[in-house]
Amino acid sequence: MTDLRIRPATAGDLDSVLAFWKSAAEGTSISDDRDGVERLVARDPEALILAELDGELVGTVIAGFDGWRCHLYRLAVHPQRRRRGIGSALLAAAEERFVRLGGRRGDAMVLQRNESAHHAWRAAGYSPEDHWRRWVKPLND
């Protein structure tokens, strides 16, 4: 896949990213809106990584590093472009970013019901940690 371009998102990409997630990402998040993604890119311009093929957005991953831990979110590949190495290329870019920043271990948010994602994450060398549980509290009504 030599025509695949991996790059950080810019402010001009945000509307297309949000539309892409509606068709390619599994589930939704409270942060899946223009304001949330704008804050992400403004705070950390390299965190939202895009994959493009012939100018078309075909994949995303958020590679967030808070100085302590490396977090992966929103790994999504266009449904008709899956199983062609796009997800692997995005994860490689995210992991390179983490190493460059001094990160030691990546963790990913993966829905329990998303079995196809489980296979992809395992193939990339990740494994679930069943002794951890995510606890959440919405901060706005």
Short mmCIF file of C-alpha atoms in Angstrom, two decimals:
data_model
loop_
_atom_site.label_atom_id
_atom_site.label_comp_id
_atom_site.label_asym_id
_atom_site.label_seq_id
_atom_site.Cartn_x
_atom_site.Cartn_y
_atom_site.Cartn_z
CA MET A 1 0.00 0.00 0.00
CA THR A 2 2.56 2.52 -1.19
CA ASP A 3 0.02 5.31 -1.80
CA LEU A 4 -1.06 5.37 1.84
CA ARG A 5 -0.29 8.69 3.52
CA ILE A 6 -0.18 8.92 7.32
CA ARG A 7 -0.29 12.42 8.80
CA PRO A 8 -1.56 14.44 11.76
CA ALA A 9 -4.97 16.01 11.37
CA THR A 10 -5.34 19.75 10.97
CA ALA A 11 -8.23 22.04 11.88
CA GLY A 12 -9.42 21.77 8.27
CA ASP A 13 -9.89 18.00 8.62
CA LEU A 14 -12.22 17.99 11.59
CA ASP A 15 -15.59 17.94 9.84
CA SER A 16 -14.51 15.09 7.56
CA VAL A 17 -13.12 13.17 10.57
CA LEU A 18 -16.41 13.50 12.44
CA ALA A 19 -18.36 12.34 9.38
CA PHE A 20 -15.89 9.47 8.89
CA TRP A 21 -16.37 8.25 12.46
CA LYS A 22 -20.13 8.03 11.92
CA SER A 23 -19.60 5.44 9.19
CA ALA A 24 -16.35 3.74 10.20
CA ALA A 25 -16.06 3.85 13.99
CA GLU A 26 -17.86 1.52 16.33
CA GLY A 27 -19.89 3.33 18.97
CA THR A 28 -19.95 7.00 19.84
CA SER A 29 -18.36 9.14 22.49
CA ILE A 30 -19.46 12.20 24.39
CA SER A 31 -16.45 13.94 22.79
CA ASP A 32 -17.48 13.16 19.20
CA ASP A 33 -18.34 16.72 18.31
CA ARG A 34 -16.57 19.64 16.70
CA ASP A 35 -15.68 21.29 20.03
CA GLY A 36 -14.21 18.09 21.46
CA VAL A 37 -12.04 17.34 18.45
CA GLU A 38 -10.98 20.98 18.13
CA ARG A 39 -9.78 20.91 21.76
CA LEU A 40 -7.84 17.71 21.11
CA VAL A 41 -6.03 19.10 18.06
CA ALA A 42 -5.41 22.48 19.70
CA ARG A 43 -3.94 20.87 22.83
CA ASP A 44 -1.91 18.20 21.03
CA PRO A 45 -1.62 18.79 17.26
CA GLU A 46 -0.05 15.37 16.59
CA ALA A 47 -2.52 13.25 18.58
CA LEU A 48 -5.13 12.71 15.87
CA ILE A 49 -3.48 10.69 13.13
CA LEU A 50 -5.11 10.20 9.72
CA ALA A 51 -4.60 7.69 6.94
CA GLU A 52 -5.38 8.80 3.39
CA LEU A 53 -5.42 6.81 0.20
CA ASP A 54 -5.57 8.80 -3.04
CA GLY A 55 -6.75 11.83 -1.05
CA GLU A 56 -9.59 9.91 0.63
CA LEU A 57 -9.74 9.59 4.43
CA VAL A 58 -9.57 5.84 5.10
CA GLY A 59 -8.50 5.61 8.74
CA THR A 60 -7.91 7.38 12.03
CA VAL A 61 -6.39 6.83 15.43
CA ILE A 62 -6.02 9.13 18.41
CA ALA A 63 -2.62 8.64 20.06
CA GLY A 64 -2.86 10.64 23.25
CA PHE A 65 0.07 10.97 25.63
CA ASP A 66 -0.44 12.74 28.93
CA GLY A 67 3.20 12.56 30.00
CA TRP A 68 2.49 9.42 32.02
CA ARG A 69 0.54 7.01 29.84
CA CYS A 70 -0.03 6.37 26.14
CA HIS A 71 -3.70 6.06 25.24
CA LEU A 72 -5.18 4.91 21.93
CA TYR A 73 -8.69 5.81 20.87
CA ARG A 74 -10.75 5.89 17.72
CA LEU A 75 -8.80 3.39 15.66
CA ALA A 76 -11.17 3.24 12.72
CA VAL A 77 -10.72 2.06 9.15
CA HIS A 78 -13.21 2.56 6.34
CA PRO A 79 -15.30 -0.64 6.17
CA GLN A 80 -14.43 -1.30 2.49
CA ARG A 81 -10.69 -0.74 3.16
CA ARG A 82 -10.20 -3.08 6.11
CA ARG A 83 -7.66 -5.90 6.23
CA ARG A 84 -5.23 -4.05 3.94
CA GLY A 85 -2.72 -2.82 6.51
CA ILE A 86 -4.23 0.60 7.18
CA GLY A 87 -4.90 -0.08 10.85
CA SER A 88 -1.41 -1.52 11.25
CA ALA A 89 0.12 1.58 9.63
CA LEU A 90 -1.87 3.85 11.94
CA LEU A 91 -0.82 1.90 15.03
CA ALA A 92 2.82 1.92 13.92
CA ALA A 93 2.65 5.71 13.59
CA ALA A 94 1.02 6.02 17.01
CA GLU A 95 3.59 3.74 18.63
CA GLU A 96 6.47 5.65 17.02
CA ARG A 97 4.99 8.86 18.43
CA PHE A 98 4.75 7.34 21.89
CA VAL A 99 8.36 6.11 21.84
CA ARG A 100 9.54 9.52 20.63
CA LEU A 101 7.70 11.15 23.56
CA GLY A 102 9.14 8.71 26.12
CA GLY A 103 6.09 6.49 26.48
CA ARG A 104 6.54 2.94 27.72
CA ARG A 105 3.25 1.17 27.13
CA GLY A 106 0.20 1.81 25.00
CA ASP A 107 -3.32 1.06 26.08
CA ALA A 108 -6.45 1.06 23.97
CA MET A 109 -10.13 1.66 24.57
CA VAL A 110 -11.91 -1.22 22.82
CA LEU A 111 -15.60 -2.00 23.13
CA GLN A 112 -16.23 -5.45 24.61
CA ARG A 113 -18.85 -6.22 21.97
CA ASN A 114 -16.55 -5.34 19.03
CA GLU A 115 -15.17 -8.82 18.32
CA SER A 116 -13.59 -7.85 14.99
CA ALA A 117 -11.62 -5.14 16.78
CA HIS A 118 -10.43 -7.67 19.35
CA HIS A 119 -8.84 -9.70 16.55
CA ALA A 120 -7.15 -6.61 15.10
CA TRP A 121 -5.77 -5.49 18.45
CA ARG A 122 -4.48 -8.98 19.25
CA ALA A 123 -2.81 -9.19 15.84
CA ALA A 124 -1.06 -5.89 16.64
CA GLY A 125 0.34 -7.37 19.88
CA TYR A 126 -2.15 -5.93 22.37
CA SER A 127 -4.01 -8.01 24.94
CA PRO A 128 -6.89 -7.29 27.30
CA GLU A 129 -6.27 -6.69 30.98
CA ASP A 130 -9.38 -8.13 32.56
CA HIS A 131 -8.42 -7.05 36.07
CA TRP A 132 -8.96 -3.37 35.15
CA ARG A 133 -12.34 -1.74 34.81
CA ARG A 134 -13.09 1.63 33.28
CA TRP A 135 -14.99 3.95 35.61
CA VAL A 136 -16.65 7.03 34.15
CA LYS A 137 -18.57 10.04 35.29
CA PRO A 138 -20.05 12.57 32.85
CA LEU A 139 -18.96 16.07 33.84
CA ASN A 140 -21.84 17.97 32.19
CA ASP A 141 -25.56 17.36 32.10
#
